[in-house]
mmCIF file of C-alpha atoms in Angstrom:
data_model
loop_
_atom_site.group_PDB
_atom_site.id
_atom_site.type_symbol
_atom_site.label_atom_id
_atom_site.label_comp_id
_atom_site.label_asym_id
_atom_site.label_seq_id
_atom_site.Cartn_x
_atom_site.Cartn_y
_atom_site.Cartn_z
ATOM 1 C CA MET A 307 213.609 4.812 -64.778
ATOM 2 C CA ALA A 308 213.180 1.364 -66.328
ATOM 3 C CA ALA A 309 211.826 1.219 -69.848
ATOM 4 C CA LYS A 310 208.159 0.320 -70.161
ATOM 5 C CA LYS A 311 207.607 -3.307 -71.072
ATOM 6 C CA THR A 312 205.373 -3.912 -74.077
ATOM 7 C CA LEU A 313 204.102 -6.986 -75.834
ATOM 8 C CA ILE A 314 203.594 -6.880 -79.591
ATOM 9 C CA GLN A 315 201.704 -9.549 -81.471
ATOM 10 C CA LYS A 316 203.491 -10.462 -84.689
ATOM 11 C CA LEU A 317 202.823 -12.840 -87.541
ATOM 12 C CA THR A 318 204.621 -16.129 -86.947
ATOM 13 C CA ALA A 319 205.245 -18.860 -89.498
ATOM 14 C CA LEU A 320 203.703 -22.201 -88.667
ATOM 15 C CA PRO A 321 205.923 -25.316 -88.639
ATOM 16 C CA ALA A 322 206.177 -27.350 -91.852
ATOM 17 C CA THR A 323 204.785 -24.621 -94.099
ATOM 18 C CA ASP A 324 207.951 -23.831 -96.045
ATOM 19 C CA ALA A 325 206.695 -25.842 -99.010
ATOM 20 C CA ILE A 326 203.510 -23.762 -99.316
ATOM 21 C CA LYS A 327 204.358 -21.031 -101.783
ATOM 22 C CA GLY A 328 200.854 -19.827 -102.633
ATOM 23 C CA GLU A 329 200.534 -16.571 -104.550
ATOM 24 C CA LYS A 330 197.121 -15.807 -103.048
ATOM 25 C CA THR A 331 196.553 -15.114 -99.377
ATOM 26 C CA LEU A 332 193.515 -14.743 -97.159
ATOM 27 C CA SER A 333 193.772 -13.314 -93.637
ATOM 28 C CA ILE A 334 191.054 -14.000 -91.066
ATOM 29 C CA ALA A 335 191.046 -12.443 -87.602
ATOM 30 C CA SER A 336 188.809 -13.040 -84.590
ATOM 31 C CA TYR A 337 188.639 -10.873 -81.492
ATOM 32 C CA ASN A 338 186.396 -10.690 -78.434
ATOM 33 C CA ILE A 339 186.689 -6.964 -77.821
ATOM 34 C CA LEU A 340 184.970 -6.883 -74.377
ATOM 35 C CA ALA A 341 181.609 -5.150 -74.570
ATOM 36 C CA ASP A 342 181.491 -1.609 -73.273
ATOM 37 C CA SER A 343 178.489 -2.655 -71.194
ATOM 38 C CA SER A 344 180.663 -5.275 -69.451
ATOM 39 C CA ALA A 345 183.806 -3.177 -68.994
ATOM 40 C CA LYS A 346 183.063 -1.844 -65.533
ATOM 41 C CA PRO A 347 185.855 -1.177 -63.018
ATOM 42 C CA HIS A 348 184.195 -3.349 -60.341
ATOM 43 C CA PHE A 349 184.353 -6.297 -62.768
ATOM 44 C CA PHE A 350 188.093 -5.713 -63.292
ATOM 45 C CA PRO A 351 189.560 -4.761 -59.879
ATOM 46 C CA LYS A 352 193.027 -6.007 -60.871
ATOM 47 C CA VAL A 353 193.348 -3.814 -63.968
ATOM 48 C CA LYS A 354 195.867 -1.015 -63.508
ATOM 49 C CA ASP A 355 194.200 2.423 -63.641
ATOM 50 C CA ALA A 356 190.916 0.684 -64.425
ATOM 51 C CA PRO A 357 188.600 3.711 -64.852
ATOM 52 C CA ALA A 358 190.831 5.239 -67.514
ATOM 53 C CA VAL A 359 191.783 1.963 -69.237
ATOM 54 C CA LEU A 360 188.181 0.715 -69.367
ATOM 55 C CA SER A 361 186.569 3.942 -70.564
ATOM 56 C CA TRP A 362 185.113 3.438 -74.046
ATOM 57 C CA GLN A 363 186.584 6.727 -75.263
ATOM 58 C CA LYS A 364 190.084 5.402 -74.599
ATOM 59 C CA ARG A 365 189.528 1.711 -75.201
ATOM 60 C CA SER A 366 187.774 2.106 -78.557
ATOM 61 C CA ILE A 367 190.828 3.899 -79.946
ATOM 62 C CA THR A 368 193.130 1.164 -78.643
ATOM 63 C CA LEU A 369 190.949 -1.575 -80.153
ATOM 64 C CA ILE A 370 190.620 0.101 -83.524
ATOM 65 C CA ASN A 371 194.374 0.684 -83.723
ATOM 66 C CA GLN A 372 195.045 -2.952 -82.785
ATOM 67 C CA ILE A 373 192.684 -4.248 -85.454
ATOM 68 C CA LYS A 374 193.783 -1.860 -88.183
ATOM 69 C CA ALA A 375 197.388 -2.948 -87.670
ATOM 70 C CA LEU A 376 196.323 -6.512 -88.550
ATOM 71 C CA LYS A 377 194.729 -5.523 -91.895
ATOM 72 C CA PRO A 378 192.610 -8.689 -92.102
ATOM 73 C CA SER A 379 190.678 -9.672 -95.204
ATOM 74 C CA ILE A 380 187.884 -10.867 -92.911
ATOM 75 C CA LEU A 381 187.293 -9.800 -89.311
ATOM 76 C CA CYS A 382 185.057 -11.531 -86.754
ATOM 77 C CA LEU A 383 184.313 -9.594 -83.569
ATOM 78 C CA GLN A 384 182.443 -10.709 -80.469
ATOM 79 C CA GLU A 385 180.866 -8.600 -77.698
ATOM 80 C CA VAL A 386 180.245 -5.687 -80.062
ATOM 81 C CA ASP A 387 177.847 -3.106 -78.619
ATOM 82 C CA HIS A 388 179.039 -0.114 -80.662
ATOM 83 C CA PHE A 389 178.621 -1.629 -84.114
ATOM 84 C CA LYS A 390 177.043 1.286 -85.985
ATOM 85 C CA ASP A 391 178.494 4.232 -84.087
ATOM 86 C CA THR A 392 182.111 3.047 -83.773
ATOM 87 C CA PHE A 393 183.142 0.061 -85.875
ATOM 88 C CA VAL A 394 181.244 0.646 -89.120
ATOM 89 C CA PRO A 395 182.710 4.166 -89.526
ATOM 90 C CA ALA A 396 186.165 3.022 -88.381
ATOM 91 C CA PHE A 397 186.315 0.275 -91.006
ATOM 92 C CA SER A 398 184.918 2.142 -93.978
ATOM 93 C CA ASP A 399 186.797 -0.099 -96.458
ATOM 94 C CA TYR A 400 184.777 -3.079 -95.219
ATOM 95 C CA ASP A 401 181.215 -4.228 -95.616
ATOM 96 C CA SER A 402 179.708 -5.865 -92.560
ATOM 97 C CA ALA A 403 176.881 -7.720 -90.835
ATOM 98 C CA HIS A 404 175.863 -7.930 -87.186
ATOM 99 C CA LYS A 405 173.750 -10.174 -84.967
ATOM 100 C CA SER A 406 172.852 -9.008 -81.460
ATOM 101 C CA ARG A 407 172.482 -11.396 -78.543
ATOM 102 C CA ASN A 408 168.947 -11.890 -77.264
ATOM 103 C CA GLN A 409 168.027 -9.125 -74.808
ATOM 104 C CA LYS A 410 171.652 -8.031 -74.588
ATOM 105 C CA PRO A 411 173.308 -4.903 -76.016
ATOM 106 C CA ASP A 412 176.214 -6.736 -77.653
ATOM 107 C CA GLY A 413 176.607 -9.339 -80.373
ATOM 108 C CA CYS A 414 178.738 -10.811 -83.152
ATOM 109 C CA SER A 415 179.941 -8.815 -86.150
ATOM 110 C CA ILE A 416 181.663 -9.866 -89.369
ATOM 111 C CA PHE A 417 183.569 -7.426 -91.573
ATOM 112 C CA TRP A 418 185.009 -8.223 -95.007
ATOM 113 C CA GLN A 419 187.158 -6.188 -97.375
ATOM 114 C CA ARG A 420 184.851 -4.588 -99.932
ATOM 115 C CA SER A 421 187.566 -4.813 -102.588
ATOM 116 C CA GLN A 422 187.778 -8.605 -102.192
ATOM 117 C CA PHE A 423 184.276 -9.922 -101.465
ATOM 118 C CA ILE A 424 180.586 -9.324 -101.927
ATOM 119 C CA LEU A 425 177.868 -10.685 -99.654
ATOM 120 C CA TYR A 426 176.194 -13.714 -101.241
ATOM 121 C CA ASP A 427 174.011 -14.852 -98.330
ATOM 122 C CA LYS A 428 173.566 -14.325 -94.591
ATOM 123 C CA HIS A 429 172.083 -16.493 -91.854
ATOM 124 C CA GLU A 430 171.517 -15.721 -88.163
ATOM 125 C CA VAL A 431 171.639 -18.425 -85.490
ATOM 126 C CA GLU A 432 169.961 -18.198 -82.092
ATOM 127 C CA TYR A 433 170.986 -20.949 -79.708
ATOM 128 C CA ASP A 434 167.838 -20.350 -77.671
ATOM 129 C CA ASP A 435 166.102 -22.359 -80.397
ATOM 130 C CA LEU A 436 167.590 -25.392 -78.668
ATOM 131 C CA ALA A 437 165.284 -24.773 -75.706
ATOM 132 C CA THR A 438 162.076 -24.796 -77.774
ATOM 133 C CA SER A 439 161.503 -28.524 -77.379
ATOM 134 C CA ASN A 440 163.402 -28.942 -74.116
ATOM 135 C CA SER A 441 161.082 -29.670 -71.208
ATOM 136 C CA SER A 442 163.484 -28.233 -68.618
ATOM 137 C CA SER A 443 163.246 -24.798 -70.243
ATOM 138 C CA SER A 444 159.633 -23.964 -69.541
ATOM 139 C CA SER A 445 159.976 -20.204 -69.597
ATOM 140 C CA SER A 446 159.425 -18.350 -72.852
ATOM 141 C CA SER A 447 161.937 -15.662 -71.903
ATOM 142 C CA SER A 448 165.112 -15.323 -73.976
ATOM 143 C CA ALA A 449 167.086 -13.570 -71.265
ATOM 144 C CA GLU A 450 170.484 -15.027 -70.440
ATOM 145 C CA SER A 451 170.239 -17.657 -67.734
ATOM 146 C CA GLU A 452 172.616 -18.139 -64.803
ATOM 147 C CA ASP A 453 171.754 -21.855 -64.746
ATOM 148 C CA PRO A 454 174.606 -23.843 -66.365
ATOM 149 C CA ASN A 455 172.087 -26.442 -67.569
ATOM 150 C CA ASP A 456 169.610 -24.000 -69.085
ATOM 151 C CA LEU A 457 169.654 -23.821 -72.879
ATOM 152 C CA ARG A 458 168.231 -20.277 -72.837
ATOM 153 C CA THR A 459 171.566 -18.463 -72.870
ATOM 154 C CA GLY A 460 170.903 -15.625 -75.290
ATOM 155 C CA ALA A 461 174.005 -16.690 -77.231
ATOM 156 C CA VAL A 462 174.085 -16.324 -81.012
ATOM 157 C CA ALA A 463 176.089 -16.950 -84.147
ATOM 158 C CA LEU A 464 176.265 -15.195 -87.500
ATOM 159 C CA LEU A 465 176.982 -16.896 -90.840
ATOM 160 C CA VAL A 466 177.876 -15.095 -94.065
ATOM 161 C CA ILE A 467 178.606 -16.559 -97.473
ATOM 162 C CA LEU A 468 181.033 -14.353 -99.358
ATOM 163 C CA GLN A 469 181.788 -14.411 -103.067
ATOM 164 C CA SER A 470 185.252 -13.559 -104.286
ATOM 165 C CA ILE A 471 185.251 -10.614 -106.675
ATOM 166 C CA GLU A 472 188.328 -12.056 -108.390
ATOM 167 C CA ASP A 473 187.141 -15.565 -109.263
ATOM 168 C CA GLU A 474 183.510 -15.734 -107.996
ATOM 169 C CA SER A 475 184.310 -18.630 -105.647
ATOM 170 C CA LEU A 476 182.404 -18.887 -102.356
ATOM 171 C CA ILE A 477 183.545 -19.125 -98.768
ATOM 172 C CA LEU A 478 181.411 -19.431 -95.639
ATOM 173 C CA VAL A 479 182.408 -17.583 -92.479
ATOM 174 C CA ALA A 480 180.732 -18.250 -89.129
ATOM 175 C CA ASN A 481 181.254 -16.100 -86.058
ATOM 176 C CA THR A 482 180.006 -17.195 -82.645
ATOM 177 C CA HIS A 483 180.197 -16.539 -78.923
ATOM 178 C CA LEU A 484 179.232 -19.565 -76.853
ATOM 179 C CA PHE A 485 177.724 -19.493 -73.354
ATOM 180 C CA TRP A 486 180.194 -18.311 -70.737
ATOM 181 C CA HIS A 487 179.256 -20.281 -67.583
ATOM 182 C CA PRO A 488 182.241 -22.362 -66.317
ATOM 183 C CA SER A 489 179.962 -25.333 -65.549
ATOM 184 C CA ALA A 490 178.080 -25.212 -68.861
ATOM 185 C CA SER A 491 180.272 -27.562 -70.887
ATOM 186 C CA ALA A 492 177.261 -29.646 -71.949
ATOM 187 C CA VAL A 493 175.386 -26.557 -73.128
ATOM 188 C CA ARG A 494 178.357 -25.361 -75.193
ATOM 189 C CA SER A 495 178.626 -28.808 -76.796
ATOM 190 C CA LYS A 496 174.964 -28.606 -77.830
ATOM 191 C CA GLN A 497 175.544 -25.109 -79.195
ATOM 192 C CA VAL A 498 178.428 -26.388 -81.320
ATOM 193 C CA GLU A 499 176.292 -29.237 -82.636
ATOM 194 C CA TYR A 500 173.540 -26.792 -83.537
ATOM 195 C CA LEU A 501 175.988 -24.404 -85.213
ATOM 196 C CA LEU A 502 177.414 -27.249 -87.290
ATOM 197 C CA SER A 503 173.912 -28.304 -88.331
ATOM 198 C CA GLN A 504 173.214 -24.745 -89.531
ATOM 199 C CA ILE A 505 176.494 -24.650 -91.451
ATOM 200 C CA HIS A 506 175.748 -28.012 -93.068
ATOM 201 C CA GLU A 507 172.308 -26.810 -94.160
ATOM 202 C CA LYS A 508 173.863 -23.832 -95.937
ATOM 203 C CA VAL A 509 176.534 -26.009 -97.518
ATOM 204 C CA GLU A 510 173.881 -28.439 -98.760
ATOM 205 C CA GLN A 511 171.798 -25.551 -100.098
ATOM 206 C CA TYR A 512 174.582 -24.377 -102.410
ATOM 207 C CA GLY A 513 176.524 -27.636 -102.780
ATOM 208 C CA GLN A 514 179.752 -28.480 -101.013
ATOM 209 C CA GLU A 515 181.633 -28.250 -104.314
ATOM 210 C CA SER A 516 180.768 -24.518 -104.481
ATOM 211 C CA PHE A 517 182.861 -23.646 -101.435
ATOM 212 C CA GLY A 518 186.578 -23.056 -101.475
ATOM 213 C CA GLY A 519 186.631 -22.851 -97.699
ATOM 214 C CA ILE A 520 184.547 -22.751 -94.529
ATOM 215 C CA PHE A 521 185.836 -20.843 -91.514
ATOM 216 C CA VAL A 522 184.384 -20.884 -87.999
ATOM 217 C CA CYS A 523 185.643 -18.189 -85.642
ATOM 218 C CA GLY A 524 184.793 -17.013 -82.188
ATOM 219 C CA ASP A 525 184.957 -17.201 -78.443
ATOM 220 C CA PHE A 526 184.104 -20.780 -77.454
ATOM 221 C CA ASN A 527 184.640 -20.165 -73.715
ATOM 222 C CA ASP A 528 186.368 -23.549 -73.545
ATOM 223 C CA ALA A 529 189.846 -25.045 -73.813
ATOM 224 C CA VAL A 530 191.041 -27.185 -76.713
ATOM 225 C CA SER A 531 190.478 -30.392 -74.739
ATOM 226 C CA SER A 532 186.839 -29.526 -73.952
ATOM 227 C CA PRO A 533 183.904 -31.473 -75.426
ATOM 228 C CA ALA A 534 182.711 -28.394 -77.361
ATOM 229 C CA VAL A 535 186.017 -27.837 -79.149
ATOM 230 C CA GLN A 536 186.515 -31.554 -79.705
ATOM 231 C CA ALA A 537 183.040 -31.655 -81.281
ATOM 232 C CA MET A 538 184.237 -29.062 -83.800
ATOM 233 C CA LEU A 539 187.344 -31.070 -84.605
ATOM 234 C CA ALA A 540 185.378 -34.326 -84.912
ATOM 235 C CA SER A 541 182.767 -32.805 -87.193
ATOM 236 C CA GLY A 542 184.030 -34.490 -90.343
ATOM 237 C CA ASN A 543 183.290 -38.065 -89.339
ATOM 238 C CA ALA A 544 179.911 -38.162 -91.064
ATOM 239 C CA ASP A 545 180.268 -35.768 -93.981
ATOM 240 C CA LYS A 546 184.002 -35.624 -94.755
ATOM 241 C CA MET A 547 184.022 -31.902 -93.904
ATOM 242 C CA GLN A 548 186.768 -32.133 -91.289
ATOM 243 C CA PHE A 549 187.502 -28.888 -89.462
ATOM 244 C CA GLN A 550 191.009 -28.109 -88.258
ATOM 245 C CA HIS A 551 192.342 -25.686 -85.661
ATOM 246 C CA ALA A 552 194.491 -22.931 -87.205
ATOM 247 C CA TYR A 553 196.685 -22.695 -84.082
ATOM 248 C CA ALA A 554 197.060 -26.476 -83.683
ATOM 249 C CA THR A 555 200.808 -26.432 -84.389
ATOM 250 C CA TYR A 556 201.567 -22.981 -82.970
ATOM 251 C CA GLN A 557 204.152 -22.876 -80.209
ATOM 252 C CA VAL A 558 205.266 -20.127 -77.860
ATOM 253 C CA PRO A 559 209.025 -20.432 -77.292
ATOM 254 C CA ASN A 560 210.357 -19.920 -73.790
ATOM 255 C CA SER A 561 212.697 -17.046 -74.566
ATOM 256 C CA SER A 562 214.063 -16.990 -71.012
ATOM 257 C CA HIS A 563 215.245 -20.611 -71.145
ATOM 258 C CA LYS A 564 218.994 -21.069 -71.445
ATOM 259 C CA SER A 565 219.742 -24.200 -73.433
ATOM 260 C CA SER A 566 222.956 -26.087 -72.779
ATOM 261 C CA SER A 567 223.243 -26.694 -76.505
ATOM 262 C CA SER A 568 222.713 -24.119 -79.218
ATOM 263 C CA LYS A 569 221.051 -26.834 -81.305
ATOM 264 C CA ALA A 570 218.646 -27.985 -78.581
ATOM 265 C CA PRO A 571 215.053 -26.831 -79.133
ATOM 266 C CA LEU A 572 213.619 -24.395 -76.641
ATOM 267 C CA PRO A 573 210.725 -25.716 -74.563
ATOM 268 C CA THR A 574 207.283 -24.400 -75.454
ATOM 269 C CA LEU A 575 204.681 -22.967 -73.127
ATOM 270 C CA HIS A 576 200.904 -22.716 -73.191
ATOM 271 C CA PRO A 577 199.550 -19.666 -75.063
ATOM 272 C CA VAL A 578 196.422 -17.948 -73.758
ATOM 273 C CA THR A 579 193.807 -15.766 -75.451
ATOM 274 C CA ILE A 580 192.111 -14.467 -72.284
ATOM 275 C CA PHE A 581 193.944 -13.178 -69.218
ATOM 276 C CA THR A 582 191.962 -12.339 -66.083
ATOM 277 C CA PRO A 583 192.105 -13.560 -62.473
ATOM 278 C CA GLN A 584 188.999 -15.661 -63.186
ATOM 279 C CA VAL A 585 190.018 -17.170 -66.538
ATOM 280 C CA THR A 586 193.428 -17.612 -68.134
ATOM 281 C CA GLU A 587 193.187 -19.984 -71.077
ATOM 282 C CA PHE A 588 193.139 -20.466 -74.845
ATOM 283 C CA ILE A 589 189.428 -20.091 -75.701
ATOM 284 C CA ASP A 590 189.316 -18.101 -78.979
ATOM 285 C CA TYR A 591 189.529 -20.032 -82.226
ATOM 286 C CA ILE A 592 189.748 -20.071 -85.998
ATOM 287 C CA PHE A 593 188.617 -23.423 -87.380
ATOM 288 C CA TYR A 594 188.823 -24.151 -91.080
ATOM 289 C CA TRP A 595 187.860 -26.635 -93.755
ATOM 290 C CA THR A 596 189.284 -25.739 -97.135
ATOM 291 C CA LYS A 597 189.003 -28.769 -99.413
ATOM 292 C CA GLY A 598 192.782 -28.792 -99.728
ATOM 293 C CA THR A 599 192.923 -25.308 -101.247
ATOM 294 C CA TRP A 600 193.680 -22.748 -98.545
ATOM 295 C CA SER A 601 196.379 -23.754 -96.026
ATOM 296 C CA PRO A 602 197.373 -21.757 -92.923
ATOM 297 C CA THR A 603 200.959 -20.564 -93.166
ATOM 298 C CA GLN A 604 201.125 -17.898 -90.443
ATOM 299 C CA VAL A 605 199.286 -16.982 -87.273
ATOM 300 C CA LEU A 606 199.332 -13.968 -85.009
ATOM 301 C CA SER A 607 201.616 -14.629 -82.060
ATOM 302 C CA LEU A 608 200.225 -15.106 -78.563
ATOM 303 C CA PHE A 609 201.700 -14.977 -75.086
ATOM 304 C CA THR A 610 201.847 -17.101 -71.979
ATOM 305 C CA ALA A 611 200.203 -16.090 -68.723
ATOM 306 C CA ASP A 612 203.633 -15.381 -67.229
ATOM 307 C CA GLN A 613 204.574 -13.090 -70.113
ATOM 308 C CA LEU A 614 201.344 -11.148 -69.699
ATOM 309 C CA LYS A 615 201.727 -10.964 -65.935
ATOM 310 C CA ASP A 616 205.258 -9.574 -66.278
ATOM 311 C CA THR A 617 204.008 -6.887 -68.662
ATOM 312 C CA VAL A 618 200.448 -5.867 -67.809
ATOM 313 C CA GLY A 619 200.125 -7.117 -64.241
ATOM 314 C CA ALA A 620 197.315 -9.319 -62.978
ATOM 315 C CA SER A 621 194.729 -8.761 -65.702
ATOM 316 C CA LEU A 622 193.845 -7.438 -69.112
ATOM 317 C CA PRO A 623 192.755 -4.983 -70.510
ATOM 318 C CA SER A 624 195.750 -2.671 -70.432
ATOM 319 C CA VAL A 625 196.824 0.631 -71.926
ATOM 320 C CA ASP A 626 198.068 -1.146 -75.066
ATOM 321 C CA LEU A 627 195.682 -4.132 -75.231
ATOM 322 C CA GLY A 628 192.046 -3.052 -75.321
ATOM 323 C CA SER A 629 190.259 -6.227 -74.227
ATOM 324 C CA ASP A 630 190.553 -8.991 -71.664
ATOM 325 C CA HIS A 631 191.082 -11.233 -74.720
ATOM 326 C CA LEU A 632 193.811 -11.195 -77.356
ATOM 327 C CA PRO A 633 193.007 -11.228 -81.073
ATOM 328 C CA VAL A 634 193.805 -14.358 -83.070
ATOM 329 C CA MET A 635 194.524 -14.313 -86.800
ATOM 330 C CA ALA A 636 195.581 -16.799 -89.448
ATOM 331 C CA ILE A 637 197.034 -16.207 -92.899
ATOM 332 C CA PHE A 638 195.918 -18.801 -95.448
ATOM 333 C CA SER A 639 197.725 -19.320 -98.751
ATOM 334 C CA LYS A 640 196.957 -21.210 -101.935
#
């Protein structure tokens, strides 16, 4: 019998980081864990042994083991609908905050190591606020809309300002899950603009000089080339607070390629963070602005669609990977 194929995410050094020899490190992970309320076998017909793989009893153990193996300083989770009964007890060394989506059972959670940080401030963001003055959104309901042009999506974000126990410096961490609809690029762009405005208000409240870093994590439901992600990366034009993409220089080597020269570089392939028959793309991000202090030196490795297909079949989740997404993580040094 052939040995079972497995894929293991490992920390991978980023190019051109050899000169960064920082003694202090900060690890930030982001993971859309697939809400239990959404993990129904009829939604995932291509998942092998779907009823067993998708059951919360099994999947929660897989997810917790995946996350605990990462040991992040700060953890951002999306699609969390078992915050108090599963994740708070599982991560007892962390303090945490949670924001539920409007009229939905799941939401965004942020966990931080209690030994490293204390909560300094918290701010909740509801993107439905965008519809308040929009004439096309006449309904007062906050239920998620199926209309790709409707600003009433129920989507949210959560911001926390954390103070370092060691040196009392501040960092801001934002966690968000943007609207999912494939045709809602314009709505996601407006959500990013609104999120940035909320971040800027908090930065202005405490003074930009007070922050050693600002980190924006989450499921943006859009590729790097999309208007929403490009709006994040262009955010520094007006205020000099230029966000960068932690995985911008990450490359997945084609391990099956046979080079004619041992010195020739291997070609690189496109990594993905979600793998389903409907969507296979890089849509989960860690953006950062660190005032030249924290620099990303390592990220958690990702896989190509072909690598996932060869291992798990046509779709995630799987026995070893508890969500239809993969976690992303960056190690920052200073």
